[in-house]
PDB file of N, CA and C in Angstrom:
ATOM      1  N   MET A   1      84.028  90.904  97.021  1.00  0.00           N
ATOM      2  CA  MET A   1      85.417  91.155  96.726  1.00  0.00           C
ATOM      3  C   MET A   1      85.846  90.201  95.623  1.00  0.00           C
ATOM      4  N   LYS A   2      86.561  90.713  94.694  1.00  0.00           N
ATOM      5  CA  LYS A   2      87.058  89.883  93.617  1.00  0.00           C
ATOM      6  C   LYS A   2      88.276  89.115  94.113  1.00  0.00           C
ATOM      7  N   ILE A   3      88.163  87.812  94.060  1.00  0.00           N
ATOM      8  CA  ILE A   3      89.255  86.948  94.515  1.00  0.00           C
ATOM      9  C   ILE A   3      90.476  87.131  93.626  1.00  0.00           C
ATOM     10  N   ARG A   4      90.218  87.343  92.331  1.00  0.00           N
ATOM     11  CA  ARG A   4      91.333  87.494  91.391  1.00  0.00           C
ATOM     12  C   ARG A   4      92.216  88.686  91.761  1.00  0.00           C
ATOM     13  N   SER A   5      91.598  89.822  92.096  1.00  0.00           N
ATOM     14  CA  SER A   5      92.395  91.000  92.431  1.00  0.00           C
ATOM     15  C   SER A   5      93.167  90.789  93.733  1.00  0.00           C
ATOM     16  N   LEU A   6      92.573  90.056  94.676  1.00  0.00           N
ATOM     17  CA  LEU A   6      93.278  89.757  95.922  1.00  0.00           C
ATOM     18  C   LEU A   6      94.474  88.847  95.669  1.00  0.00           C
ATOM     19  N   VAL A   7      94.286  87.851  94.810  1.00  0.00           N
ATOM     20  CA  VAL A   7      95.379  86.921  94.500  1.00  0.00           C
ATOM     21  C   VAL A   7      96.494  87.641  93.754  1.00  0.00           C
ATOM     22  N   VAL A   8      96.130  88.460  92.782  1.00  0.00           N
ATOM     23  CA  VAL A   8      97.136  89.210  92.008  1.00  0.00           C
ATOM     24  C   VAL A   8      97.916  90.140  92.926  1.00  0.00           C
ATOM     25  N   TYR A   9      97.218  90.860  93.781  1.00  0.00           N
ATOM     26  CA  TYR A   9      97.884  91.780  94.704  1.00  0.00           C
ATOM     27  C   TYR A   9      98.832  91.018  95.634  1.00  0.00           C
ATOM     28  N   SER A  10      98.376  89.900  96.184  1.00  0.00           N
ATOM     29  CA  SER A  10      99.206  89.127  97.108  1.00  0.00           C
ATOM     30  C   SER A  10     100.442  88.564  96.414  1.00  0.00           C
ATOM     31  N   LEU A  11     100.266  88.049  95.207  1.00  0.00           N
ATOM     32  CA  LEU A  11     101.404  87.493  94.481  1.00  0.00           C
ATOM     33  C   LEU A  11     102.420  88.566  94.095  1.00  0.00           C
ATOM     34  N   LEU A  12     101.930  89.734  93.711  1.00  0.00           N
ATOM     35  CA  LEU A  12     102.856  90.821  93.370  1.00  0.00           C
ATOM     36  C   LEU A  12     103.618  91.300  94.600  1.00  0.00           C
ATOM     37  N   ARG A  13     102.942  91.399  95.735  1.00  0.00           N
ATOM     38  CA  ARG A  13     103.629  91.795  96.965  1.00  0.00           C
ATOM     39  C   ARG A  13     104.701  90.778  97.335  1.00  0.00           C
ATOM     40  N   LEU A  14     104.363  89.510  97.192  1.00  0.00           N
ATOM     41  CA  LEU A  14     105.325  88.454  97.494  1.00  0.00           C
ATOM     42  C   LEU A  14     106.512  88.510  96.533  1.00  0.00           C
ATOM     43  N   ALA A  15     106.237  88.732  95.259  1.00  0.00           N
ATOM     44  CA  ALA A  15     107.317  88.828  94.266  1.00  0.00           C
ATOM     45  C   ALA A  15     108.207  90.040  94.527  1.00  0.00           C
ATOM     46  N   PHE A  16     107.597  91.156  94.954  1.00  0.00           N
ATOM     47  CA  PHE A  16     108.384  92.362  95.245  1.00  0.00           C
ATOM     48  C   PHE A  16     109.292  92.163  96.448  1.00  0.00           C
ATOM     49  N   PHE A  17     109.026  91.165  97.260  1.00  0.00           N
ATOM     50  CA  PHE A  17     109.916  90.842  98.374  1.00  0.00           C
ATOM     51  C   PHE A  17     110.935  89.774  97.973  1.00  0.00           C
ATOM     52  N   LEU A  18     110.469  88.710  97.316  1.00  0.00           N
ATOM     53  CA  LEU A  18     111.343  87.570  97.044  1.00  0.00           C
ATOM     54  C   LEU A  18     112.395  87.844  95.972  1.00  0.00           C
ATOM     55  N   VAL A  19     112.057  88.635  94.969  1.00  0.00           N
ATOM     56  CA  VAL A  19     113.039  88.909  93.900  1.00  0.00           C
ATOM     57  C   VAL A  19     114.230  89.697  94.441  1.00  0.00           C
ATOM     58  N   PRO A  20     114.014  90.811  95.164  1.00  0.00           N
ATOM     59  CA  PRO A  20     115.192  91.490  95.731  1.00  0.00           C
ATOM     60  C   PRO A  20     115.967  90.617  96.726  1.00  0.00           C
ATOM     61  N   LEU A  21     115.245  89.808  97.494  1.00  0.00           N
ATOM     62  CA  LEU A  21     115.931  88.918  98.436  1.00  0.00           C
ATOM     63  C   LEU A  21     116.796  87.912  97.687  1.00  0.00           C
ATOM     64  N   GLY A  22     116.276  87.336  96.619  1.00  0.00           N
ATOM     65  CA  GLY A  22     117.058  86.389  95.832  1.00  0.00           C
ATOM     66  C   GLY A  22     118.287  87.015  95.197  1.00  0.00           C
ATOM     67  N   VAL A  23     118.133  88.239  94.707  1.00  0.00           N
ATOM     68  CA  VAL A  23     119.271  88.936  94.086  1.00  0.00           C
ATOM     69  C   VAL A  23     120.329  89.252  95.136  1.00  0.00           C
ATOM     70  N   MET A  24     119.880  89.710  96.300  1.00  0.00           N
ATOM     71  CA  MET A  24     120.857  90.056  97.345  1.00  0.00           C
ATOM     72  C   MET A  24     121.563  88.821  97.890  1.00  0.00           C
ATOM     73  N   MET A  25     120.863  87.696  97.915  1.00  0.00           N
ATOM     74  CA  MET A  25     121.506  86.485  98.432  1.00  0.00           C
ATOM     75  C   MET A  25     122.576  85.947  97.484  1.00  0.00           C
ATOM     76  N   LEU A  26     122.623  86.459  96.266  1.00  0.00           N
ATOM     77  CA  LEU A  26     123.689  86.073  95.334  1.00  0.00           C
ATOM     78  C   LEU A  26     125.021  86.718  95.703  1.00  0.00           C
ATOM     79  N   PHE A  27     124.972  87.824  96.423  1.00  0.00           N
ATOM     80  CA  PHE A  27     126.198  88.509  96.844  1.00  0.00           C
ATOM     81  C   PHE A  27     126.781  87.826  98.082  1.00  0.00           C
ATOM     82  N   PRO A  28     128.089  87.611  98.089  1.00  0.00           N
ATOM     83  CA  PRO A  28     128.709  86.926  99.234  1.00  0.00           C
ATOM     84  C   PRO A  28     128.515  87.657 100.561  1.00  0.00           C
ATOM     85  N   ALA A  29     128.477  88.964 100.552  1.00  0.00           N
ATOM     86  CA  ALA A  29     128.330  89.716 101.798  1.00  0.00           C
ATOM     87  C   ALA A  29     126.985  89.422 102.465  1.00  0.00           C
ATOM     88  N   PHE A  30     125.948  89.248 101.683  1.00  0.00           N
ATOM     89  CA  PHE A  30     124.626  89.003 102.251  1.00  0.00           C
ATOM     90  C   PHE A  30     124.406  87.530 102.619  1.00  0.00           C
ATOM     91  N   GLN A  31     125.273  86.639 102.142  1.00  0.00           N
ATOM     92  CA  GLN A  31     125.112  85.234 102.514  1.00  0.00           C
ATOM     93  C   GLN A  31     125.431  85.035 103.997  1.00  0.00           C
ATOM     94  N   ASP A  32     126.368  85.791 104.515  1.00  0.00           N
ATOM     95  CA  ASP A  32     126.680  85.711 105.947  1.00  0.00           C
ATOM     96  C   ASP A  32     125.708  86.539 106.779  1.00  0.00           C
ATOM     97  N   LEU A  33     125.232  87.640 106.224  1.00  0.00           N
ATOM     98  CA  LEU A  33     124.301  88.523 106.922  1.00  0.00           C
ATOM     99  C   LEU A  33     122.910  88.420 106.294  1.00  0.00           C
ATOM    100  N   TRP A  34     122.337  87.232 106.319  1.00  0.00           N
ATOM    101  CA  TRP A  34     121.047  86.987 105.673  1.00  0.00           C
ATOM    102  C   TRP A  34     119.948  87.860 106.265  1.00  0.00           C
ATOM    103  N   TRP A  35     120.029  88.156 107.548  1.00  0.00           N
ATOM    104  CA  TRP A  35     118.989  88.965 108.191  1.00  0.00           C
ATOM    105  C   TRP A  35     118.986  90.381 107.647  1.00  0.00           C
ATOM    106  N   LEU A  36     120.165  90.878 107.273  1.00  0.00           N
ATOM    107  CA  LEU A  36     120.243  92.211 106.682  1.00  0.00           C
ATOM    108  C   LEU A  36     119.636  92.205 105.279  1.00  0.00           C
ATOM    109  N   ALA A  37     119.850  91.133 104.553  1.00  0.00           N
ATOM    110  CA  ALA A  37     119.241  90.999 103.225  1.00  0.00           C
ATOM    111  C   ALA A  37     117.720  90.953 103.340  1.00  0.00           C
ATOM    112  N   VAL A  38     117.204  90.291 104.366  1.00  0.00           N
ATOM    113  CA  VAL A  38     115.755  90.228 104.575  1.00  0.00           C
ATOM    114  C   VAL A  38     115.199  91.618 104.877  1.00  0.00           C
ATOM    115  N   ILE A  39     115.891  92.375 105.706  1.00  0.00           N
ATOM    116  CA  ILE A  39     115.432  93.741 106.032  1.00  0.00           C
ATOM    117  C   ILE A  39     115.437  94.615 104.785  1.00  0.00           C
ATOM    118  N   PHE A  40     116.531  94.567 104.024  1.00  0.00           N
ATOM    119  CA  PHE A  40     116.604  95.371 102.797  1.00  0.00           C
ATOM    120  C   PHE A  40     115.542  94.939 101.782  1.00  0.00           C
ATOM    121  N   ALA A  41     115.324  93.641 101.656  1.00  0.00           N
ATOM    122  CA  ALA A  41     114.307  93.156 100.725  1.00  0.00           C
ATOM    123  C   ALA A  41     112.922  93.617 101.149  1.00  0.00           C
ATOM    124  N   ALA A  42     112.658  93.641 102.444  1.00  0.00           N
ATOM    125  CA  ALA A  42     111.363  94.117 102.929  1.00  0.00           C
ATOM    126  C   ALA A  42     111.182  95.606 102.623  1.00  0.00           C
ATOM    127  N   LEU A  43     112.221  96.389 102.823  1.00  0.00           N
ATOM    128  CA  LEU A  43     112.140  97.821 102.517  1.00  0.00           C
ATOM    129  C   LEU A  43     111.974  98.072 101.021  1.00  0.00           C
ATOM    130  N   ILE A  44     112.705  97.332 100.216  1.00  0.00           N
ATOM    131  CA  ILE A  44     112.578  97.480  98.767  1.00  0.00           C
ATOM    132  C   ILE A  44     111.186  97.044  98.324  1.00  0.00           C
ATOM    133  N   GLY A  45     110.702  95.921  98.844  1.00  0.00           N
ATOM    134  CA  GLY A  45     109.368  95.437  98.498  1.00  0.00           C
ATOM    135  C   GLY A  45     108.285  96.411  98.891  1.00  0.00           C
ATOM    136  N   LEU A  46     108.402  97.002 100.075  1.00  0.00           N
ATOM    137  CA  LEU A  46     107.432  98.000 100.509  1.00  0.00           C
ATOM    138  C   LEU A  46     107.445  99.216  99.586  1.00  0.00           C
ATOM    139  N   SER A  47     108.624  99.669  99.230  1.00  0.00           N
ATOM    140  CA  SER A  47     108.734 100.824  98.343  1.00  0.00           C
ATOM    141  C   SER A  47     108.127 100.542  96.972  1.00  0.00           C
ATOM    142  N   LEU A  48     108.439  99.391  96.418  1.00  0.00           N
ATOM    143  CA  LEU A  48     107.889  99.028  95.109  1.00  0.00           C
ATOM    144  C   LEU A  48     106.371  98.884  95.173  1.00  0.00           C
ATOM    145  N   SER A  49     105.877  98.338  96.266  1.00  0.00           N
ATOM    146  CA  SER A  49     104.429  98.175  96.419  1.00  0.00           C
ATOM    147  C   SER A  49     103.719  99.520  96.477  1.00  0.00           C
ATOM    148  N   ILE A  50     104.301 100.460  97.189  1.00  0.00           N
ATOM    149  CA  ILE A  50     103.690 101.783  97.293  1.00  0.00           C
ATOM    150  C   ILE A  50     103.640 102.456  95.926  1.00  0.00           C
ATOM    151  N   VAL A  51     104.695 102.301  95.149  1.00  0.00           N
ATOM    152  CA  VAL A  51     104.774 102.970  93.854  1.00  0.00           C
ATOM    153  C   VAL A  51     103.911 102.281  92.793  1.00  0.00           C
ATOM    154  N   PHE A  52     103.983 100.949  92.716  1.00  0.00           N
ATOM    155  CA  PHE A  52     103.381 100.246  91.591  1.00  0.00           C
ATOM    156  C   PHE A  52     102.052  99.560  91.870  1.00  0.00           C
ATOM    157  N   LEU A  53     101.681  99.391  93.101  1.00  0.00           N
ATOM    158  CA  LEU A  53     100.481  98.611  93.403  1.00  0.00           C
ATOM    159  C   LEU A  53      99.328  99.441  93.954  1.00  0.00           C
ATOM    160  N   ARG A  54      99.228 100.675  93.556  1.00  0.00           N
ATOM    161  CA  ARG A  54      98.114 101.492  94.047  1.00  0.00           C
ATOM    162  C   ARG A  54      96.771 101.015  93.510  1.00  0.00           C
ATOM    163  N   LYS A  55      96.705 100.689  92.243  1.00  0.00           N
ATOM    164  CA  LYS A  55      95.430 100.256  91.656  1.00  0.00           C
ATOM    165  C   LYS A  55      94.960  98.917  92.234  1.00  0.00           C
ATOM    166  N   PRO A  56      95.827  97.870  92.278  1.00  0.00           N
ATOM    167  CA  PRO A  56      95.364  96.621  92.887  1.00  0.00           C
ATOM    168  C   PRO A  56      94.996  96.777  94.366  1.00  0.00           C
ATOM    169  N   LEU A  57      95.729  97.619  95.091  1.00  0.00           N
ATOM    170  CA  LEU A  57      95.397  97.852  96.494  1.00  0.00           C
ATOM    171  C   LEU A  57      94.032  98.520  96.618  1.00  0.00           C
ATOM    172  N   GLY A  58      93.736  99.458  95.732  1.00  0.00           N
ATOM    173  CA  GLY A  58      92.433 100.113  95.738  1.00  0.00           C
ATOM    174  C   GLY A  58      91.308  99.136  95.445  1.00  0.00           C
ATOM    175  N   GLU A  59      91.535  98.224  94.502  1.00  0.00           N
ATOM    176  CA  GLU A  59      90.516  97.220  94.178  1.00  0.00           C
ATOM    177  C   GLU A  59      90.270  96.285  95.354  1.00  0.00           C
ATOM    178  N   VAL A  60      91.331  95.846  95.991  1.00  0.00           N
ATOM    179  CA  VAL A  60      91.189  94.943  97.134  1.00  0.00           C
ATOM    180  C   VAL A  60      90.494  95.668  98.287  1.00  0.00           C
ATOM    181  N   SER A  61      90.894  96.893  98.539  1.00  0.00           N
ATOM    182  CA  SER A  61      90.294  97.663  99.629  1.00  0.00           C
ATOM    183  C   SER A  61      88.814  97.922  99.384  1.00  0.00           C
ATOM    184  N   SER A  62      88.454  98.290  98.162  1.00  0.00           N
ATOM    185  CA  SER A  62      87.037  98.535  97.874  1.00  0.00           C
ATOM    186  C   SER A  62      86.234  97.245  97.952  1.00  0.00           C
ATOM    187  N   GLY A  63      86.826  96.133  97.560  1.00  0.00           N
ATOM    188  CA  GLY A  63      86.148  94.842  97.674  1.00  0.00           C
ATOM    189  C   GLY A  63      85.887  94.470  99.126  1.00  0.00           C
ATOM    190  N   ILE A  64      86.860  94.711  99.982  1.00  0.00           N
ATOM    191  CA  ILE A  64      86.677  94.443 101.407  1.00  0.00           C
ATOM    192  C   ILE A  64      85.597  95.345 101.977  1.00  0.00           C
ATOM    193  N   HIS A  65      85.604  96.616 101.582  1.00  0.00           N
ATOM    194  CA  HIS A  65      84.597  97.560 102.065  1.00  0.00           C
ATOM    195  C   HIS A  65      83.194  97.150 101.618  1.00  0.00           C
ATOM    196  N   GLU A  66      83.052  96.771 100.362  1.00  0.00           N
ATOM    197  CA  GLU A  66      81.746  96.343  99.849  1.00  0.00           C
ATOM    198  C   GLU A  66      81.246  95.098 100.585  1.00  0.00           C
ATOM    199  N   ARG A  67      82.150  94.191 100.858  1.00  0.00           N
ATOM    200  CA  ARG A  67      81.753  92.977 101.570  1.00  0.00           C
ATOM    201  C   ARG A  67      81.287  93.297 102.993  1.00  0.00           C
ATOM    202  N   GLN A  68      81.982  94.199 103.656  1.00  0.00           N
ATOM    203  CA  GLN A  68      81.566  94.598 105.006  1.00  0.00           C
ATOM    204  C   GLN A  68      80.220  95.315 104.976  1.00  0.00           C
ATOM    205  N   GLN A  69      80.009  96.155 103.984  1.00  0.00           N
ATOM    206  CA  GLN A  69      78.735  96.855 103.870  1.00  0.00           C
ATOM    207  C   GLN A  69      77.598  95.871 103.621  1.00  0.00           C
ATOM    208  N   ALA A  70      77.856  94.853 102.813  1.00  0.00           N
ATOM    209  CA  ALA A  70      76.818  93.860 102.536  1.00  0.00           C
ATOM    210  C   ALA A  70      76.477  93.054 103.787  1.00  0.00           C
ATOM    211  N   LYS A  71      77.467  92.791 104.632  1.00  0.00           N
ATOM    212  CA  LYS A  71      77.216  92.070 105.872  1.00  0.00           C
ATOM    213  C   LYS A  71      76.388  92.898 106.844  1.00  0.00           C
ATOM    214  N   ASN A  72      76.645  94.188 106.896  1.00  0.00           N
ATOM    215  CA  ASN A  72      76.033  95.052 107.900  1.00  0.00           C
ATOM    216  C   ASN A  72      74.661  95.583 107.508  1.00  0.00           C
ATOM    217  N   ARG A  73      74.251  95.427 106.264  1.00  0.00           N
ATOM    218  CA  ARG A  73      72.958  95.980 105.868  1.00  0.00           C
ATOM    219  C   ARG A  73      71.844  95.080 106.385  1.00  0.00           C
ATOM    220  N   PRO A  74      70.705  95.658 106.717  1.00  0.00           N
ATOM    221  CA  PRO A  74      69.588  94.839 107.203  1.00  0.00           C
ATOM    222  C   PRO A  74      69.021  93.983 106.072  1.00  0.00           C
ATOM    223  N   ARG A  75      68.527  92.812 106.427  1.00  0.00           N
ATOM    224  CA  ARG A  75      67.960  91.914 105.428  1.00  0.00           C
ATOM    225  C   ARG A  75      66.562  92.385 105.059  1.00  0.00           C
ATOM    226  N   THR A  76      66.214  92.202 103.800  1.00  0.00           N
ATOM    227  CA  THR A  76      64.881  92.578 103.336  1.00  0.00           C
ATOM    228  C   THR A  76      63.888  91.476 103.696  1.00  0.00           C
ATOM    229  N   ALA A  77      62.623  91.815 103.607  1.00  0.00           N
ATOM    230  CA  ALA A  77      61.578  90.840 103.908  1.00  0.00           C
ATOM    231  C   ALA A  77      61.646  89.663 102.940  1.00  0.00           C
ATOM    232  N   ARG A  78      62.009  89.936 101.711  1.00  0.00           N
ATOM    233  CA  ARG A  78      62.116  88.857 100.715  1.00  0.00           C
ATOM    234  C   ARG A  78      63.240  87.892 101.085  1.00  0.00           C
ATOM    235  N   GLU A  79      64.369  88.421 101.539  1.00  0.00           N
ATOM    236  CA  GLU A  79      65.481  87.552 101.933  1.00  0.00           C
ATOM    237  C   GLU A  79      65.097  86.678 103.132  1.00  0.00           C
ATOM    238  N   VAL A  80      64.391  87.260 104.089  1.00  0.00           N
ATOM    239  CA  VAL A  80      63.932  86.492 105.248  1.00  0.00           C
ATOM    240  C   VAL A  80      62.962  85.408 104.806  1.00  0.00           C
ATOM    241  N   ASP A  81      62.042  85.761 103.911  1.00  0.00           N
ATOM    242  CA  ASP A  81      61.072  84.795 103.402  1.00  0.00           C
ATOM    243  C   ASP A  81      61.766  83.665 102.649  1.00  0.00           C
ATOM    244  N   ASP A  82      62.743  84.004 101.813  1.00  0.00           N
ATOM    245  CA  ASP A  82      63.493  82.981 101.078  1.00  0.00           C
ATOM    246  C   ASP A  82      64.234  82.048 102.035  1.00  0.00           C
ATOM    247  N   GLU A  83      64.789  82.608 103.083  1.00  0.00           N
ATOM    248  CA  GLU A  83      65.498  81.795 104.063  1.00  0.00           C
ATOM    249  C   GLU A  83      64.542  80.820 104.766  1.00  0.00           C
ATOM    250  N   ILE A  84      63.361  81.291 105.111  1.00  0.00           N
ATOM    251  CA  ILE A  84      62.364  80.425 105.759  1.00  0.00           C
ATOM    252  C   ILE A  84      61.933  79.317 104.808  1.00  0.00           C
ATOM    253  N   GLU A  85      61.722  79.658 103.535  1.00  0.00           N
ATOM    254  CA  GLU A  85      61.335  78.654 102.547  1.00  0.00           C
ATOM    255  C   GLU A  85      62.433  77.610 102.350  1.00  0.00           C
ATOM    256  N   ASP A  86      63.676  78.064 102.294  1.00  0.00           N
ATOM    257  CA  ASP A  86      64.794  77.131 102.133  1.00  0.00           C
ATOM    258  C   ASP A  86      64.881  76.171 103.311  1.00  0.00           C
ATOM    259  N   ALA A  87      64.706  76.698 104.508  1.00  0.00           N
ATOM    260  CA  ALA A  87      64.751  75.843 105.700  1.00  0.00           C
ATOM    261  C   ALA A  87      63.604  74.834 105.681  1.00  0.00           C
ATOM    262  N   ALA A  88      62.427  75.273 105.256  1.00  0.00           N
ATOM    263  CA  ALA A  88      61.283  74.360 105.182  1.00  0.00           C
ATOM    264  C   ALA A  88      61.523  73.283 104.135  1.00  0.00           C
ATOM    265  N   ASN A  89      62.090  73.651 102.996  1.00  0.00           N
ATOM    266  CA  ASN A  89      62.384  72.662 101.946  1.00  0.00           C
ATOM    267  C   ASN A  89      63.411  71.645 102.415  1.00  0.00           C
ATOM    268  N   GLU A  90      64.440  72.100 103.109  1.00  0.00           N
ATOM    269  CA  GLU A  90      65.464  71.184 103.620  1.00  0.00           C
ATOM    270  C   GLU A  90      64.859  70.233 104.652  1.00  0.00           C
ATOM    271  N   ALA A  91      64.006  70.765 105.494  1.00  0.00           N
ATOM    272  CA  ALA A  91      63.359  69.917 106.519  1.00  0.00           C
ATOM    273  C   ALA A  91      62.451  68.881 105.858  1.00  0.00           C
ATOM    274  N   ALA A  92      61.737  69.280 104.811  1.00  0.00           N
ATOM    275  CA  ALA A  92      60.858  68.349 104.116  1.00  0.00           C
ATOM    276  C   ALA A  92      61.658  67.259 103.412  1.00  0.00           C
ATOM    277  N   GLN A  93      62.819  67.601 102.870  1.00  0.00           N
ATOM    278  CA  GLN A  93      63.643  66.615 102.193  1.00  0.00           C
ATOM    279  C   GLN A  93      64.258  65.619 103.176  1.00  0.00           C
ATOM    280  N   LYS A  94      64.565  66.091 104.387  1.00  0.00           N
ATOM    281  CA  LYS A  94      65.128  65.189 105.397  1.00  0.00           C
ATOM    282  C   LYS A  94      64.072  64.215 105.907  1.00  0.00           C
ATOM    283  N   ASP A  95      62.796  64.647 105.942  1.00  0.00           N
ATOM    284  CA  ASP A  95      61.715  63.795 106.435  1.00  0.00           C
ATOM    285  C   ASP A  95      61.411  62.655 105.487  1.00  0.00           C
ATOM    286  N   GLU A  96      61.735  62.806 104.220  1.00  0.00           N
ATOM    287  CA  GLU A  96      61.401  61.773 103.223  1.00  0.00           C
ATOM    288  C   GLU A  96      62.210  60.544 103.373  1.00  0.00           C
TER     289      GLU A  96
END
């Protein structure tokens, strides 16, 4: 999974929530009813995310899927052999 796409997606989602919340908190009516401003900001953020963040969401989702597939695939004989060699090298270095 590309960390960059996950970070970009997360920051955009956060911005889509915080910007409407900040704008609404400028109005006197929402200063007393802050919880209503939070609900409206969440709805606005969700709507904006659905409309504008399809591509980053797809990248993050495919990255998560690829990572899960890589975890679940059986290891090859070469990977097992490399792991055994690495363990032997580490053990030899500790003995010195």
